[in-house]
XYZ file of C-alpha atoms in Angstrom:
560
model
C 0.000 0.000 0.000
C 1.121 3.424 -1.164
C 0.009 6.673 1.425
C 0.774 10.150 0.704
C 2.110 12.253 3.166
C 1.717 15.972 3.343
C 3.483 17.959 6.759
C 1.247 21.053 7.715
C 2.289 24.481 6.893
C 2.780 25.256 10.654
C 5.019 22.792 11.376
C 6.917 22.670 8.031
C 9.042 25.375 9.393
C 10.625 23.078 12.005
C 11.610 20.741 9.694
C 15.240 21.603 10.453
C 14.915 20.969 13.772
C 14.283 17.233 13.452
C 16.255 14.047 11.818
C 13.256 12.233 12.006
C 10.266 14.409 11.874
C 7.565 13.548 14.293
C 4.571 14.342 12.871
C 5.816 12.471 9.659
C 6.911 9.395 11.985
C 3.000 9.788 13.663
C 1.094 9.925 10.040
C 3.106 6.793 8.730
C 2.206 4.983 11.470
C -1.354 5.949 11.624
C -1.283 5.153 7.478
C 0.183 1.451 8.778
C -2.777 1.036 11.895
C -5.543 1.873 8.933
C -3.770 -0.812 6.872
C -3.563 -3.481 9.621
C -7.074 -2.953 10.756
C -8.815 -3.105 7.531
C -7.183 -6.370 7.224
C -6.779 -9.545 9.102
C -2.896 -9.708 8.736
C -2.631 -10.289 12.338
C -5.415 -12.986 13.122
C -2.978 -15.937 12.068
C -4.895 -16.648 8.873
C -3.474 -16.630 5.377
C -5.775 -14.276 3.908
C -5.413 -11.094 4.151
C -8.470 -9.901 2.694
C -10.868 -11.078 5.841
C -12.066 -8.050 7.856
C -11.707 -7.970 11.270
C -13.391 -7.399 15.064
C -10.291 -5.933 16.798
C -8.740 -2.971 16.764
C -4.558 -3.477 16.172
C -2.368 -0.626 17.629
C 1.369 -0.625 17.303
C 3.598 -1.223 20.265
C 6.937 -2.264 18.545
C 9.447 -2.215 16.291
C 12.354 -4.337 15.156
C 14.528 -2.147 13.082
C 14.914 1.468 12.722
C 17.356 2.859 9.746
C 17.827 6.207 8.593
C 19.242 7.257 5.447
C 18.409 10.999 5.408
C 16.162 13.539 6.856
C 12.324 13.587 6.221
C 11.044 16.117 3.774
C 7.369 18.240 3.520
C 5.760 16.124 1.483
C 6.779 12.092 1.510
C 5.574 8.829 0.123
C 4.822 5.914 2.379
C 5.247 2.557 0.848
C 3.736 -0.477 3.440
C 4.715 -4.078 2.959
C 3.419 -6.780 4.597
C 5.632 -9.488 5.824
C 5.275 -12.911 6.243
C 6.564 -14.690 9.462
C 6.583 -18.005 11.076
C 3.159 -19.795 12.295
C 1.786 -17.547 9.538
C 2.106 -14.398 11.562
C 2.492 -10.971 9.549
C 3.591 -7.751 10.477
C 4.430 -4.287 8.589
C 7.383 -2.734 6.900
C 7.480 1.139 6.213
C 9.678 2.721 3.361
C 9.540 6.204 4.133
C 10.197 8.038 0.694
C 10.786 11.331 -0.622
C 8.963 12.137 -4.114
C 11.774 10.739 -6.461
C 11.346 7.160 -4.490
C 14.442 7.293 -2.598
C 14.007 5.484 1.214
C 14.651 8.205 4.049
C 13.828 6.287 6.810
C 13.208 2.398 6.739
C 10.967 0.669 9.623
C 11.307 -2.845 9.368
C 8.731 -5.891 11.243
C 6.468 -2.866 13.281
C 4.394 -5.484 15.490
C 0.916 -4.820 16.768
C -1.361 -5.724 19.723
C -4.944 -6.248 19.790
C -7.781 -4.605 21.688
C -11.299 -6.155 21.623
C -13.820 -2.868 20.095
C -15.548 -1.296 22.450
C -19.447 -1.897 22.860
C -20.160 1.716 20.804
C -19.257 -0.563 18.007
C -21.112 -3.297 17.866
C -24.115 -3.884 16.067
C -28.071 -3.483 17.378
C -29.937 -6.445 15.835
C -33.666 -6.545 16.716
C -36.269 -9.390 15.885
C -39.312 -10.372 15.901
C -41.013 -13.459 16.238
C -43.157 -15.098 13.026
C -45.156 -18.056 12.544
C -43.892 -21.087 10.101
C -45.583 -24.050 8.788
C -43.852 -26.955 10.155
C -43.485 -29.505 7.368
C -43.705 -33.026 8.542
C -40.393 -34.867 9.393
C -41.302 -38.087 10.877
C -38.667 -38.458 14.343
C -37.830 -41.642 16.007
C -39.898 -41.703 18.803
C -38.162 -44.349 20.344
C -35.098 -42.052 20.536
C -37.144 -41.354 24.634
C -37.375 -43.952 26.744
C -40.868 -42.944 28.377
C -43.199 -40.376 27.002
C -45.850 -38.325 28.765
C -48.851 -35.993 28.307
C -50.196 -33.368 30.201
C -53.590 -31.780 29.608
C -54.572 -28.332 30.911
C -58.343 -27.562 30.691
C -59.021 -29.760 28.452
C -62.616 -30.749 28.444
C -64.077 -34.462 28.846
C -65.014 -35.426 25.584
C -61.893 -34.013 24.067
C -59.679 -35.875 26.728
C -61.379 -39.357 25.495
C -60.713 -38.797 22.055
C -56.669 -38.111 22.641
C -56.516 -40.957 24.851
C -57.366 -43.542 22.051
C -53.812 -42.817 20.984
C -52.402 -44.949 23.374
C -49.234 -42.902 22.574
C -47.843 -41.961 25.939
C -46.763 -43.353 29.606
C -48.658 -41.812 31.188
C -51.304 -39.224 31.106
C -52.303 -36.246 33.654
C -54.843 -33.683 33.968
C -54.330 -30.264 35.663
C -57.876 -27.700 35.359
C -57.749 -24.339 36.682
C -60.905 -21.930 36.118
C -60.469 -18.742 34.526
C -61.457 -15.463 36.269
C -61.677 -11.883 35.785
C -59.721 -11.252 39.389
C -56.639 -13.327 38.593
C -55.463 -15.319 35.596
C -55.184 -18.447 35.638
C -52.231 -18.643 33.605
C -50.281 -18.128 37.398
C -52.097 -21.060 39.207
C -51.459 -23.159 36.088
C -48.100 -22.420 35.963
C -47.236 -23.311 39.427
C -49.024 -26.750 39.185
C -46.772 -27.482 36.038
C -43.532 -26.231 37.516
C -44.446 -28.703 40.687
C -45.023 -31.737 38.361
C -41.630 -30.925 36.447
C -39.645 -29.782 39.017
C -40.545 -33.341 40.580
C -39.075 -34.449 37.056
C -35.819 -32.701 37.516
C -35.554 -33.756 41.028
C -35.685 -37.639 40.002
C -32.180 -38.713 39.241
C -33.177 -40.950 36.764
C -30.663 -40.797 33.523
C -33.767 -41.987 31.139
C -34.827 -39.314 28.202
C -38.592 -38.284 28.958
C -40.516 -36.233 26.359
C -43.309 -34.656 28.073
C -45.980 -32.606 25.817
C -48.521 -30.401 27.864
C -52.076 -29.623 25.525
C -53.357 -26.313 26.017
C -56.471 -24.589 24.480
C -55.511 -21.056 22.867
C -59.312 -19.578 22.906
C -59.667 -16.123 24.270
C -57.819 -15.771 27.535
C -56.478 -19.320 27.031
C -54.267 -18.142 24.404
C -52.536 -16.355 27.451
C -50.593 -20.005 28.369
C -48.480 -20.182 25.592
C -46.442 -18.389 28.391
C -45.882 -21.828 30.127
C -42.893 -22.067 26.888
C -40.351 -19.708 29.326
C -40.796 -22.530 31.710
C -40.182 -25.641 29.360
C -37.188 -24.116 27.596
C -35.407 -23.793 30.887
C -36.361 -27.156 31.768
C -34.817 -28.212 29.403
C -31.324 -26.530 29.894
C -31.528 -27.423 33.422
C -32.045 -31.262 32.435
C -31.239 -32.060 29.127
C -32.426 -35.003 29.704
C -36.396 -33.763 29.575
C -37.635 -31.931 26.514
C -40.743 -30.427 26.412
C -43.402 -29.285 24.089
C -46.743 -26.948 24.636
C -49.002 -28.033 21.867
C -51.977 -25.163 21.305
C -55.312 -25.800 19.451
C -59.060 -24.232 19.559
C -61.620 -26.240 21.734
C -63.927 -25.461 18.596
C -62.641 -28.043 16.697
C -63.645 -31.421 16.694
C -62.073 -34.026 19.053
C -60.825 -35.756 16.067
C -59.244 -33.219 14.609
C -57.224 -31.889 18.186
C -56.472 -36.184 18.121
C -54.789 -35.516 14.845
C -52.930 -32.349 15.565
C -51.136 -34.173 19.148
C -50.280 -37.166 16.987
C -48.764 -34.942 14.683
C -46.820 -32.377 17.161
C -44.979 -35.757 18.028
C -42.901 -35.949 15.082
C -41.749 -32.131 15.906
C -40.404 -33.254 19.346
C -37.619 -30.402 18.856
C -40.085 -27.539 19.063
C -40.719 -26.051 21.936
C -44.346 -24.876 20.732
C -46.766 -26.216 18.043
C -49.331 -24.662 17.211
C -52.197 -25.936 15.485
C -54.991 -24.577 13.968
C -56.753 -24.834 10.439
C -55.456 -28.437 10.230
C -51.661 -27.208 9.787
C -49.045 -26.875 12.715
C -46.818 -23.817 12.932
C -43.564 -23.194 15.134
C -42.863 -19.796 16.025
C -39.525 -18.419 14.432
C -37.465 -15.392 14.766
C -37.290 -12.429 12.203
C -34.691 -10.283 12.148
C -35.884 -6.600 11.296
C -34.731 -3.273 10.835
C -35.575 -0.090 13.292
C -34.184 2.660 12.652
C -33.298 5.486 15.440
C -34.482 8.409 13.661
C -37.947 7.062 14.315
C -38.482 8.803 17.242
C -42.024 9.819 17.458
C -44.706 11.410 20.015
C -44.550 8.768 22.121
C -43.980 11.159 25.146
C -46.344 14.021 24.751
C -46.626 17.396 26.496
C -49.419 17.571 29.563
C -49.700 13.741 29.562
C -50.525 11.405 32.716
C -48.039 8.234 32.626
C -47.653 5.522 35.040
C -44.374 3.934 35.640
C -44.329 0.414 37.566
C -40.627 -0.182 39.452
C -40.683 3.631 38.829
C -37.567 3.887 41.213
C -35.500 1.283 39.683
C -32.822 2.437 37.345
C -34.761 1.680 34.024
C -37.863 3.494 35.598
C -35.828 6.473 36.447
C -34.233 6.201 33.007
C -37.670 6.412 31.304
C -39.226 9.037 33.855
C -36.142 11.065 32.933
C -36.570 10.721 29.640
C -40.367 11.943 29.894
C -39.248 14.685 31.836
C -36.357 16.047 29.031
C -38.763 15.662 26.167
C -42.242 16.744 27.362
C -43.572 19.990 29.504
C -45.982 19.568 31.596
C -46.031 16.026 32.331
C -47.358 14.253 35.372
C -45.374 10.735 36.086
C -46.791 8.306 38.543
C -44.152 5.830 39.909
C -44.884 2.742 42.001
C -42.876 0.231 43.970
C -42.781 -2.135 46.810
C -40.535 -0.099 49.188
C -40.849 2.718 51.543
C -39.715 6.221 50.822
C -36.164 6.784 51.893
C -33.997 9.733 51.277
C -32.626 8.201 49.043
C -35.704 8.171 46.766
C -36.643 11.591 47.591
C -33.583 12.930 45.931
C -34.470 10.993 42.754
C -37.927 12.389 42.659
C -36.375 15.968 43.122
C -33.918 15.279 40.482
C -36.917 14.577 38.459
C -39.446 17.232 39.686
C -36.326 19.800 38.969
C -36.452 18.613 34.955
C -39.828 20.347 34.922
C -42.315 17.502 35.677
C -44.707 16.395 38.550
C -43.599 13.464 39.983
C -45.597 11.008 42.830
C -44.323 8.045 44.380
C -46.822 5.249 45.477
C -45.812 1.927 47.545
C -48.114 -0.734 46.510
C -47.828 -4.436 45.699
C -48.628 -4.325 41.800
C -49.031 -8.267 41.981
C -52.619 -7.094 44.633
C -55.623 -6.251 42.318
C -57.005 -4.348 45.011
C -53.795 -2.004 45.334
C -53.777 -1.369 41.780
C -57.567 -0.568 41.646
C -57.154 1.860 44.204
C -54.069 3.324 42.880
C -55.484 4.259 39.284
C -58.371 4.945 40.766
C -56.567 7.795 42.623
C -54.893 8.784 39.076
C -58.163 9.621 37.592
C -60.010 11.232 40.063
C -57.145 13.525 40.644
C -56.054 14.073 37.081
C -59.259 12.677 35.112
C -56.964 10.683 32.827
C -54.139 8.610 32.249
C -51.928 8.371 29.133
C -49.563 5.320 29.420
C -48.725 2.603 31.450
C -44.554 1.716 31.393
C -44.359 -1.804 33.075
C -41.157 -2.401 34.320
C -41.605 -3.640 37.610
C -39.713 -7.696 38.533
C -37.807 -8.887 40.336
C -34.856 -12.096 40.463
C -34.293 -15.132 42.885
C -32.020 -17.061 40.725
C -31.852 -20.721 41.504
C -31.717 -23.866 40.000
C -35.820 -25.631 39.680
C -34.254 -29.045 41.808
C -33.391 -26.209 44.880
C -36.567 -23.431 44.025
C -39.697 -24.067 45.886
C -42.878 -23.216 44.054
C -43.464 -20.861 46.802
C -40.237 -18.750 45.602
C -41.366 -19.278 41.935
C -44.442 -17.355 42.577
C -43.301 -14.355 43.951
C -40.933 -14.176 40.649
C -44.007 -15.107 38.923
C -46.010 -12.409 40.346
C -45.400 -9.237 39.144
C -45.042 -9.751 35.653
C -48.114 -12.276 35.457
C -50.296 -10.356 38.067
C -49.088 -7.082 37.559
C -49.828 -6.780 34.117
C -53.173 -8.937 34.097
C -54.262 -6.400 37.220
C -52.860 -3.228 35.077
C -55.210 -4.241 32.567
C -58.216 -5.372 34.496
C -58.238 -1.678 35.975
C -57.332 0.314 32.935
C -59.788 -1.609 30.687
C -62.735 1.596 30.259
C -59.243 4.323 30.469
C -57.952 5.958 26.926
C -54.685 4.394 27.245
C -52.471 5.524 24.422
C -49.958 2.681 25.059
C -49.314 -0.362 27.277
C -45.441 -1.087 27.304
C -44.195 -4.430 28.930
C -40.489 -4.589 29.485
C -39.854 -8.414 28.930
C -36.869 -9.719 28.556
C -34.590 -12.162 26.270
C -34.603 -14.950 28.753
C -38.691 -15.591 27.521
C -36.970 -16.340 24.308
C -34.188 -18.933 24.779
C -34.823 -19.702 28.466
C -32.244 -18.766 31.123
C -30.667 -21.563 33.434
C -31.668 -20.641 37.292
C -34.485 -18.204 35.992
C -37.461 -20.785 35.302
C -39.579 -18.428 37.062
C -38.492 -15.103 35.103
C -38.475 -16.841 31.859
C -41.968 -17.725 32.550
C -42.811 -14.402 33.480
C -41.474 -12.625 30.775
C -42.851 -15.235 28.029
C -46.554 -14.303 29.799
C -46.095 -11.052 29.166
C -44.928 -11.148 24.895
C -48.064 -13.454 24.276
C -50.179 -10.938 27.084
C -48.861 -7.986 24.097
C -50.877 -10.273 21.381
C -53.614 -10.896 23.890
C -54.133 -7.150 24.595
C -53.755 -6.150 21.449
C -56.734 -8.391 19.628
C -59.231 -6.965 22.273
C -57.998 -3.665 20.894
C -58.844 -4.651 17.579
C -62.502 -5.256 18.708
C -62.719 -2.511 20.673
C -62.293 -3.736 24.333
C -59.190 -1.968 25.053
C -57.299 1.374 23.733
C -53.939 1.686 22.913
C -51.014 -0.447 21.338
C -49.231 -3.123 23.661
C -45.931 -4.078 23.183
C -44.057 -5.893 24.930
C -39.720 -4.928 24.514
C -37.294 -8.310 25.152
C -34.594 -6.261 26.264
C -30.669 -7.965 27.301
C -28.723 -6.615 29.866
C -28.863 -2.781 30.279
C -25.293 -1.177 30.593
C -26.682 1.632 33.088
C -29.560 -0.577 34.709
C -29.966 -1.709 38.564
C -28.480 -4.899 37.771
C -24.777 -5.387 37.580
C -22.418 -7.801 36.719
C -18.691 -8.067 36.915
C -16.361 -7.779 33.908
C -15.435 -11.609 33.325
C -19.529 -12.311 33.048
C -20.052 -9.499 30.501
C -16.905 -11.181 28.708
C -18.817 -14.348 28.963
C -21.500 -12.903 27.464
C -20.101 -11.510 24.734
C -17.833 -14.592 23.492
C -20.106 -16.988 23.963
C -23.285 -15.384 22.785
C -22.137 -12.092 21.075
C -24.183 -10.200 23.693
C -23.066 -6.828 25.060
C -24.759 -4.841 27.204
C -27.245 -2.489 25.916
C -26.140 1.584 26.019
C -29.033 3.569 27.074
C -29.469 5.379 23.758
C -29.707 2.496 21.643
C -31.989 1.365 24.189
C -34.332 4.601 23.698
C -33.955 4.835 20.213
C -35.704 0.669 20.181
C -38.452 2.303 22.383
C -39.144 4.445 19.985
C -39.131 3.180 16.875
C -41.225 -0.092 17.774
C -43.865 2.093 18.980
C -43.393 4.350 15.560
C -43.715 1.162 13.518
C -46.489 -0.511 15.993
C -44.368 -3.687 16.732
C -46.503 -5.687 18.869
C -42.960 -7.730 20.528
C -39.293 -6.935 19.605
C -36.883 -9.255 20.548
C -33.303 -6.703 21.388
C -30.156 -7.382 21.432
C -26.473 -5.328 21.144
C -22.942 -7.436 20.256
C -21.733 -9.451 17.330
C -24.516 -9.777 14.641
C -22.896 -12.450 13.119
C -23.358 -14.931 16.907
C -26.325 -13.115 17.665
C -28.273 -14.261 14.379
C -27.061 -17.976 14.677
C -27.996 -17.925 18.149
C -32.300 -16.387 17.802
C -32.809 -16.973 13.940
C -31.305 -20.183 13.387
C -34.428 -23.080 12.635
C -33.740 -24.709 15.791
C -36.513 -23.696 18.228
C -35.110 -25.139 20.716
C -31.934 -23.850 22.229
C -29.906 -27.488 23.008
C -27.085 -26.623 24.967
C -26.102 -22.801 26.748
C -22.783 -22.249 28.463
C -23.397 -22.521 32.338
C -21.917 -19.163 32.941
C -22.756 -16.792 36.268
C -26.549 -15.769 36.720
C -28.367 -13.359 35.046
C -27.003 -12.885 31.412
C -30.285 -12.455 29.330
C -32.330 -10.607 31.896
């Protein structure tokens, strides 16, 4: 490679002063860093043509030899050399404009640094439906096979029992109502039957499908999937499937579609309906940050849940820069401390009106009295920003079900009870902030998987009685990774973790905005986020295997 050098006027006057010119020595070198990083001559690999990750600086060099002094305007000519092992490193010929060598820099050799986060890519996705074309498995790859059935009414229950297909067959009923979904006591009465799974130390392969109808609120349990994936990581040994269908059709027909979820024993999910099965798949899609619309509005009402965590004081900050005029509710399950009076003066000092309410958002009661307050005070309320959760990482053979449910409660009760309350209110959005573990499962996080997958299918849920008029304003529910500035941290050698086993980094706060934004601009009803190497990322949420086999057993807490 060839480089033109030029000295500024300003310090061509000092040329005198210097054999080797510094600023000459600087822009050679600088030519030769360009040159190295724009090419993998240092990843021990023969071509040379392969872009690369890392960022190569220069920290020595073997031979220095000076012929004459450096001139205003130079030539410099970079070679690469080929070493041992088939390492390279750089030559310079530092010429003056009739091609005679100056100064000659001979094997420069270079370190390299990893690129910093700023770098790396933002991929978002989205979750699609796909036919499942028939691939008839080996069944007798599992030694014992099982079937659960959840709701499922008499007549239908006879009909899938003429298979003769399983083990053994249960039956777990829970009855819907308006005051608590049943999704939660459902939940907890699978996690008991295969946490007793886990717990047997038994080396056999078990394939346990659990039926589930996906009418109306019923469509609500394809939740239970956050649970079965991380059963599955946990115990490799188990793999599970939810099978969905319509109690409309006939019993043959649901007969047919369980016989035929069999022979797609790797998906985590089949659903059935107009005599086809589907798996759900991953989309990768494009959001661009310049969508930044009126999603924050002047003189708006907006209610924050975990309003005092970090990512609720992110977003009540954010309201308060971009909007006058605002009024910010924020709720959570501890006591005012002085602490938490400074942030809400921080807050009220940005120019909005800021409250703080303690309540339990998992107690209908609370939350009925709480927006109940909200309107009678202000006669309205805008949006609803659900970020309340909370973690008690443990492994399902060690977590009692109590334990799961208080994981299990504020995402699945919280958001059914926000809803329940704000059904007759003008909402002009719902948000849900989910997270990636829903997705792929997380190992020690059954219970916050589980959560978090209620909460992308409650976004569907929501957003169909929308359609028909039984709600206002757009749901969406945001998978997000690790925030970089949220309350949870984690040490440097688990965000390394993360990032070569995965490609994950953690998310900056402004790519993390600009995501809000734009899925609300483009009406995304779920986006799956993510922030790292595009290239891992991609093979790791869009490849066709719905089932995530194997994940590195690395510290706690590296999707949430």
């Amino acid at each position: 490679m060839l480089a033109e050098l030029q000295i500024p006027d300003v310090i061509g006057k000092q040329m005198d002063v210097y054999t080797i010119n510094p600023a000459m020595l600087d822009s050679a070198i600088q030519a030769c860093v360009g040159f190295a990083n724009e090419f993998s001559i240092f990843n021990n690999t023969e071509n040379i043509n392969t872009k690369v990750e890392e960022l190569s600086i220069p920290f020595a060099v073997e031979t220095v030899t000076i012929f004459s002094t450096c001139h205003e305007h130079m030539w410099a000519y970079l070679r690469v050399n080929k070493k041992k092992q088939k390492k390279f490193d750089v030559s310079i010929d530092l010429c003056d404009e009739l091609g005679n060598v100056c100064i000659s820099l001979e094997h420069i050799m270079f370190r390299k640094n990893k690129i910093k986060s700023s770098s790396k890519h933002i991929v978002t996705f989205q979750p699609v439906k796909e036919q499942l074309i028939e691939m008839k498995e080996d069944l007798q790859n599992y030694d014992r096979r099982e079937l659960i059935l959840c709701n499922i009414p008499e007549k239908i229950k006879c009909e899938i029992c003429l298979l003769k297909s399983w083990d053994q067959i249960c039956d777990i009923n829970e009855e819907q109502k308006d005051t608590e979904p049943v999704f939660s006591k459902l939940a907890n009465r699978l996690y008991n039957i295969l946490r007793q799974k886990v717990i047997e130390k038994q080396d056999m392969t078990l394939f346990i499908q659990i039926a589930v109808p996906s009418d109306n609120d019923w469509s609500l349990l394809k939740g239970l999937t956050g649970l079965l994936k991380t059963v599955h990581l946990e115990k490799p040994q188990i793999s599970c499937q939810l099978i969905t269908f319509s109690l409309k059709e006939n019993p043959s027909s649901i007969k047919t579609y369980i016989k035929q979820a069999a022979y797609f024993s790797k998906e985590s999910m089949v659903i059935c309906e107009n005599g086809k099965c589907f798996g759900e798949r991953l989309k990768k899609i494009t959001l661009s940050n310049d969508n930044r619309t009126s999603l924050f509005q002047d003189s708006m009402v907006y209610l924050i849940t975990g309003g005092l965590g970090q990512l609720g004081r992110i977003i009540a900050k954010e309201i308060a820069i971009n909007t006058k005029n605002s009024i910010v509710f924020l709720t959570g399950r501890s006591q005012m401390t002085e602490k938490r009076s400074k942030h809400l003066e921080e807050l009220r000092n940005l120019g909005i009106i800021c409250e703080y309410q303690k309540i339990d958002i998992s107690n209908q009661f609370e939350v009925e009295k709480l927006i109940s307050y909200i309107i009678t005070k202000y006669h309205k309320l805008d949006g609803i920003i659900h970020c309340a959760g909370v973690t008690n990482d443990s492994l399902i053979y060690k977590k009692e079900s109590s334990d799961f449910m208080k994981t299990l409660n504020p995402k699945v009760s919280g958001t059914w009870n926000l809803d329940i309350a704000t059904k007759e209110i003008n909402l002009k959005f719902f948000l849900l902030f989910s997270s990636i573990s829903s997705i792929v499962g997380n190992i020690g996080q059954a219970d916050y998987a589980t959560g978090n997958a209620f909460m992308d299918y409650f976004s569907e849920y929501r957003n169909q009685l929308v359609n028909i008029g039984s709600r206002k304003g757009i749901t969406i529910s945001y998978n997000w990774p690790y925030w970089e500035e949220g309350g949870m941290k984690l040490n440097t050698s688990v965000i390394e973790a993360m990032q070569e086993q995965y490609g994950l980094d953690s998310l900056e706060t402004e790519n993390a905005l600009n995501i809000l934004y734009a899925a609300y601009s483009k009406k995304i009803e779920q986006v799956i986020v993510t922030q790292g190497n595009e290239q891992k990322i991609t093979a790791m949420l869009e490849k066709k295997m719905p089932r995530v086999e194997k994940l590195p057993q690395i510290k706690r807490n590296l999707l949430c």
